[in-house]
CSV table of C-alpha atoms in Angstrom, one decimal:
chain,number,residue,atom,x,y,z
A,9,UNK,CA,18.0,42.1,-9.3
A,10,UNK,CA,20.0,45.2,-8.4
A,11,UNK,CA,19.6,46.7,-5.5
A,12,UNK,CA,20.8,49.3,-3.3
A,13,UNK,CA,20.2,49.8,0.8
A,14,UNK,CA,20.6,52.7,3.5
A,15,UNK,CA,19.2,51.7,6.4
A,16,UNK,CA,19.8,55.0,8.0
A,17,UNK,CA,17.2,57.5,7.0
A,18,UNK,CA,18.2,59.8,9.0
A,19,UNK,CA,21.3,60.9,11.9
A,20,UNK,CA,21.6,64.2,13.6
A,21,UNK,CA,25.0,64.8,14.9
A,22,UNK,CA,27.2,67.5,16.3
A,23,UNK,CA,29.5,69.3,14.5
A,24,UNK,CA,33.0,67.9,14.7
A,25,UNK,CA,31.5,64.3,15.4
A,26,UNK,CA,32.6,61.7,13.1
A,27,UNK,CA,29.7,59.9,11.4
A,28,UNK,CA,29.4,57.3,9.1
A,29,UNK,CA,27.1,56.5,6.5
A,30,UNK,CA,25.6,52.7,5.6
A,31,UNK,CA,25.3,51.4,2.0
A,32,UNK,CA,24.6,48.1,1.1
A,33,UNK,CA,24.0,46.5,-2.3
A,34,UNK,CA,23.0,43.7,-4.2
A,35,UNK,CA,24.0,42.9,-7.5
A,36,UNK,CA,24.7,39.2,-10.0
A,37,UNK,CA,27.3,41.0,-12.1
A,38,UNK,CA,30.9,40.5,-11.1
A,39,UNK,CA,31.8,44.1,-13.0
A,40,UNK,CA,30.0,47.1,-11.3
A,41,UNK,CA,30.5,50.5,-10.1
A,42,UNK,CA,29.3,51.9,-6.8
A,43,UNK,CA,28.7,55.6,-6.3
A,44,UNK,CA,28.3,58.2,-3.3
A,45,UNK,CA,26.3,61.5,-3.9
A,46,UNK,CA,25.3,64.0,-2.4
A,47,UNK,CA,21.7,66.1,-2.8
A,48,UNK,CA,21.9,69.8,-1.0
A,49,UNK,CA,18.4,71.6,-0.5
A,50,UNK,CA,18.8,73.1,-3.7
A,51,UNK,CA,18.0,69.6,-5.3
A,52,UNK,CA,21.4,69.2,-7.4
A,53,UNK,CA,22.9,65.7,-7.3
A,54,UNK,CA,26.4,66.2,-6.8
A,55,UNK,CA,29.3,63.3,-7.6
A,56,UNK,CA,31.4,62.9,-4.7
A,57,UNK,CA,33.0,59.4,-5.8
A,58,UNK,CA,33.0,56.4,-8.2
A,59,UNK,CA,34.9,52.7,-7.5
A,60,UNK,CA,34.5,50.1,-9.6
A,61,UNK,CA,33.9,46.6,-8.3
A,62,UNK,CA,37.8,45.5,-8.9
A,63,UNK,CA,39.5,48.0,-6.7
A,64,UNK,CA,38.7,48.0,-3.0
A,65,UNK,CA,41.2,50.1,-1.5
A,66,UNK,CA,40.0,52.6,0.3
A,67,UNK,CA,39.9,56.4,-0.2
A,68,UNK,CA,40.3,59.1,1.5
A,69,UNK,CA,39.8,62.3,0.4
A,70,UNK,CA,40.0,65.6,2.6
A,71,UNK,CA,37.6,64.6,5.4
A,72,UNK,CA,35.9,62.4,3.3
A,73,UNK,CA,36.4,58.8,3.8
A,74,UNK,CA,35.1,55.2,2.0
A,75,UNK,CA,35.3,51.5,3.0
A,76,UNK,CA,34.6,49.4,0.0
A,77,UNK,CA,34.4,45.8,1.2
A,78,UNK,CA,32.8,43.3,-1.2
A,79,UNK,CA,32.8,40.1,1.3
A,80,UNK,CA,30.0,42.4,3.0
A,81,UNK,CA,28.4,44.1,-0.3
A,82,UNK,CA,29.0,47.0,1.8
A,83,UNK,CA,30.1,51.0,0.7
A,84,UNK,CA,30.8,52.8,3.9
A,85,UNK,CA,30.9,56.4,3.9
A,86,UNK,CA,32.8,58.6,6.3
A,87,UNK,CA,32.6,62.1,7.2
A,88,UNK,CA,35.3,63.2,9.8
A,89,UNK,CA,34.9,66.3,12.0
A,90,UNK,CA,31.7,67.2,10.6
A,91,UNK,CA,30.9,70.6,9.5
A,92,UNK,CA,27.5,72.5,9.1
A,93,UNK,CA,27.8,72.3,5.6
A,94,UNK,CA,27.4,69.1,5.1
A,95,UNK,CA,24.1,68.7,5.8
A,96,UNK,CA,22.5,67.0,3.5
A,97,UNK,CA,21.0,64.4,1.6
A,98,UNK,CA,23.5,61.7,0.7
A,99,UNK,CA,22.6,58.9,-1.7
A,100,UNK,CA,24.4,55.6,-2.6
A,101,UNK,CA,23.9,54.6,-6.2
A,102,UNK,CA,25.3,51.2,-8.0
A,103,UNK,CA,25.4,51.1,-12.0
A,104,UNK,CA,26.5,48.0,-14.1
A,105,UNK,CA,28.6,47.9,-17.7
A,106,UNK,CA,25.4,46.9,-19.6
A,107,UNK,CA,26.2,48.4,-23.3
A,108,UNK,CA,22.8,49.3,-24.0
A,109,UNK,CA,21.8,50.6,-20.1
A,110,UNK,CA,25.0,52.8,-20.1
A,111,UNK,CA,25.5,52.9,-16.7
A,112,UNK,CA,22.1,53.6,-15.3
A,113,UNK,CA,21.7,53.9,-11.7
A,114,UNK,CA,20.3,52.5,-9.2
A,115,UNK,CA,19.9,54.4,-6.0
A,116,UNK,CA,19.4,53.8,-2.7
A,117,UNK,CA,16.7,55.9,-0.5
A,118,UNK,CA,19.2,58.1,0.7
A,119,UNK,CA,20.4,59.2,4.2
A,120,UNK,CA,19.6,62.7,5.5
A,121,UNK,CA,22.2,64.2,7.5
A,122,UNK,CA,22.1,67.3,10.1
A,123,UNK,CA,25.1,68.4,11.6
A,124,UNK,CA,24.2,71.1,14.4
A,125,UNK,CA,26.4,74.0,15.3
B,279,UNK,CA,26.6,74.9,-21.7
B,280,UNK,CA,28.8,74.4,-18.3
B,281,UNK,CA,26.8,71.9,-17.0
B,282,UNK,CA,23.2,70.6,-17.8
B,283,UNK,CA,19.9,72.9,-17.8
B,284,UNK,CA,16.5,72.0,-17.4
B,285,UNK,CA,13.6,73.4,-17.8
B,286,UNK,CA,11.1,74.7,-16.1
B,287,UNK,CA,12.5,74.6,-12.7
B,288,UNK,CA,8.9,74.3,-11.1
B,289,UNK,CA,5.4,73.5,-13.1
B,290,UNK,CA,2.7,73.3,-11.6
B,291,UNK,CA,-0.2,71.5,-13.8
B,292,UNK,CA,-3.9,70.2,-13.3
B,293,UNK,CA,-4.9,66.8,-13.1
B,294,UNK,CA,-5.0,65.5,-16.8
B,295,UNK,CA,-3.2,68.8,-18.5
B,296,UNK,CA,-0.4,67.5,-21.1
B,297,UNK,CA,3.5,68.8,-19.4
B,298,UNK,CA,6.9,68.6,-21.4
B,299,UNK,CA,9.8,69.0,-19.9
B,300,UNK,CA,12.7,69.8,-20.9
B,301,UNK,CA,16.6,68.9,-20.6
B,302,UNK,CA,20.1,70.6,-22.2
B,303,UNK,CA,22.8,68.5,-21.7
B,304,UNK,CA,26.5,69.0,-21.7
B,305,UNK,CA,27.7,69.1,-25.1
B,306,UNK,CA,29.1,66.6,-26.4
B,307,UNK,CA,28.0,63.8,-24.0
B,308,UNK,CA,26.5,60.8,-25.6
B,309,UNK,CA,24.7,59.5,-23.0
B,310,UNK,CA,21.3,60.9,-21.7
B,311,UNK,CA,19.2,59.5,-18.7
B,312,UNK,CA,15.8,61.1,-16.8
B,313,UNK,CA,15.2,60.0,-13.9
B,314,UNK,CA,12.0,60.9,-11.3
B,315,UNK,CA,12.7,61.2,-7.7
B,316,UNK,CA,9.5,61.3,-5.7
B,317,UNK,CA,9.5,63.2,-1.8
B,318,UNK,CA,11.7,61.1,0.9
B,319,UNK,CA,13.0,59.2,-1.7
B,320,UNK,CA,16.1,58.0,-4.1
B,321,UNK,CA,15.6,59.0,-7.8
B,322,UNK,CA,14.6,56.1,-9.9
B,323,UNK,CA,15.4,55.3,-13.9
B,324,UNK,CA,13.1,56.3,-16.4
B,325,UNK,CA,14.7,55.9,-19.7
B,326,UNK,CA,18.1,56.1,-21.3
B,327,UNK,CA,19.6,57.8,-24.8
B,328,UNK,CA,22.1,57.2,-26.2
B,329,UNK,CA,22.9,59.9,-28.8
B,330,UNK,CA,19.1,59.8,-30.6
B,331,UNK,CA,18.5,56.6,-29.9
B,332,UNK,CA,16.1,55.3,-27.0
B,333,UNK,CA,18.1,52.2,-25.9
B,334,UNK,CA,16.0,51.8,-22.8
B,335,UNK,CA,12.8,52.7,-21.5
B,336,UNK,CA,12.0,50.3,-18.8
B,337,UNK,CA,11.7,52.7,-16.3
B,338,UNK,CA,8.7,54.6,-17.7
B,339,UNK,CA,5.7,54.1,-15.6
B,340,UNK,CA,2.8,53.9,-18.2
B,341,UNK,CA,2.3,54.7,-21.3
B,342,UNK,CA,1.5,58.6,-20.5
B,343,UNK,CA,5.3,58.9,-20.5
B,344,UNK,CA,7.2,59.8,-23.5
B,345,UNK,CA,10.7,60.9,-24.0
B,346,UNK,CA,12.9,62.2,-27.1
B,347,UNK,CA,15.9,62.8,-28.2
B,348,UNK,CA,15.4,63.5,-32.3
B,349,UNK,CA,19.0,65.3,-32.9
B,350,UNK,CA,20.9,63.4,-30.1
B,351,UNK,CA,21.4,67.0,-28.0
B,352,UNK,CA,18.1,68.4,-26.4
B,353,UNK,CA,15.9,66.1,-25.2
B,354,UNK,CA,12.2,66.4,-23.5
B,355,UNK,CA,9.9,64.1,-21.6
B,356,UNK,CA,6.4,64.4,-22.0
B,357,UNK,CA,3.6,63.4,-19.4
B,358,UNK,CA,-0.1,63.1,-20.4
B,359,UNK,CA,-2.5,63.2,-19.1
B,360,UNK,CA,-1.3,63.8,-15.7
B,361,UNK,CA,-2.0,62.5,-12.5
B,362,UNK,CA,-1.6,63.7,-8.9
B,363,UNK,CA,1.1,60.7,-8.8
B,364,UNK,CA,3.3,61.8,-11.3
B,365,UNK,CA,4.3,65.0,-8.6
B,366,UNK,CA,8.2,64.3,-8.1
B,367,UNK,CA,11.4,66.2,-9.2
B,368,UNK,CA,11.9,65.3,-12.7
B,369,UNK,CA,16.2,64.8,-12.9
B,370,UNK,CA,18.2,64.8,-16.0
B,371,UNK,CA,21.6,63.5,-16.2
B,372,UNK,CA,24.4,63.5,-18.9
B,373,UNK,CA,27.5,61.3,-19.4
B,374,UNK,CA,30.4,61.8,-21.8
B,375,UNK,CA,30.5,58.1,-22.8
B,376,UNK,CA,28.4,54.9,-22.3
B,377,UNK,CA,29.7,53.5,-19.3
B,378,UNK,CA,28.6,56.2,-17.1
B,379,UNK,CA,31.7,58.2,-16.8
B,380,UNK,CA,31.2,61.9,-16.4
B,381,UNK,CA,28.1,61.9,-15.1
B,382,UNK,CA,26.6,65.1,-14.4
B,383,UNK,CA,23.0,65.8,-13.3
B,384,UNK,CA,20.8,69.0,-13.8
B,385,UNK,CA,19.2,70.7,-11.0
B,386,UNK,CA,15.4,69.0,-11.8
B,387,UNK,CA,12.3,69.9,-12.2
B,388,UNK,CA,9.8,69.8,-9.5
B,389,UNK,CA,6.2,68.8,-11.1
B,390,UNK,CA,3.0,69.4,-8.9
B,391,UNK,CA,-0.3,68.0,-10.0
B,392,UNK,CA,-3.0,69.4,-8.4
């Protein structure tokens, strides 16, 4: 079965700390897609990245970073110099290329982040 | 629309009143997924659409829940009989294709039973 794990429910850092966020899954297919979003107060999901299962460089995007490493079923997620406004809920979701489940996802219980002034 | 709408943005409803909710997705996108996301946790599947077609439903948690999709645009889940367990934030999500490209969720609907 699918499954997705943060252990972190919650961290509390400083602003301009570095802080990293866990995500393991679980999955039988050899063809998946792992997903980062994040969920403001104002409920919205919002996309913040997409890998598939065959590609795991990682990315870096502004202060964004992610650690794809499939010996560890692991999704790492990176926030450098960390600002107010990324306070948050962040969620780690995994979806297979089932035909007929187009891509639903599975998500994992999500890891609330406050960054203090 | 620019991204996807759903309606209402908060209902409130006594135990055992009928609810409907209802989604607007991008246009164009085939695919069409509700999910329910209950306080302190991740959103979980309910049911999938692709175009009018209910492909997958194995995330509905009892029979009192009922989705459509009858002209492969609009679509609205319906909750009988409700119970004080069926409180969550109700999420809609569109994607342009089947594989989950594109996907773009709405802002929810928070239901309260009381």
């Amino acid at each position: 079965a699918q499954k997705v794990t943060q252990a972190q429910t919650e961290i509390s850092v400083v602003e301009k700390e570095d802080v990293t966020l866990d995500c393991v899954y679980e999955t039988r297919d050899t063809t998946y897609y792992l997903f980062w979003y994040k969920q403001p107060p104002s409920g919205e999901l919002v996309f913040l990245i997409r890998r598939n299962s065959f590609d795991e460089q990682n990315e870096i995007s502004g202060r964004y970073s992610w650690n794809f490493q499939k010996s560890t079923s692991s999704f790492n997620f990176t926030i450098t110099a960390s600002q107010v406004v990324d306070s948050a809920v962040y969620f780690c979701a995994l979806s297979e290329t089932t035909y007929n489940q187009g891509g639903k996802l599975i998500f994992g219980q999500g890891t609330e982040l406050s960054v203090k002034p | 629309g620019a991204g996807v709408s759903q309606s209402p943005r908060y209902k409130v409803a006594k135990r055992g009143q009928d609810v409907a909710l209802r989604c607007d997705p991008i246009s164009g996108h085939v695919s069409l997924f509700w999910y329910q996301q209950a306080l302190g946790q991740g959103p979980e599947f309910l049911t999938y659409f692709q175009n009018e077609a209910q492909l997958d439903k194995s995330g509905l948690p009892s029979d009192r829940f009922f989705a459509e999709r009858p002209e492969g645009s609009v679509s609205t889940l319906k909750i009988q009989r409700t119970q004080q367990e069926d409180s969550a934030v109700y999420l809609c999500a569109s994607s342009l294709d089947n594989q989950g490209f594109g996907y773009t969720f709405g802002s929810g609907t928070r239901l309260t039973v009381v």
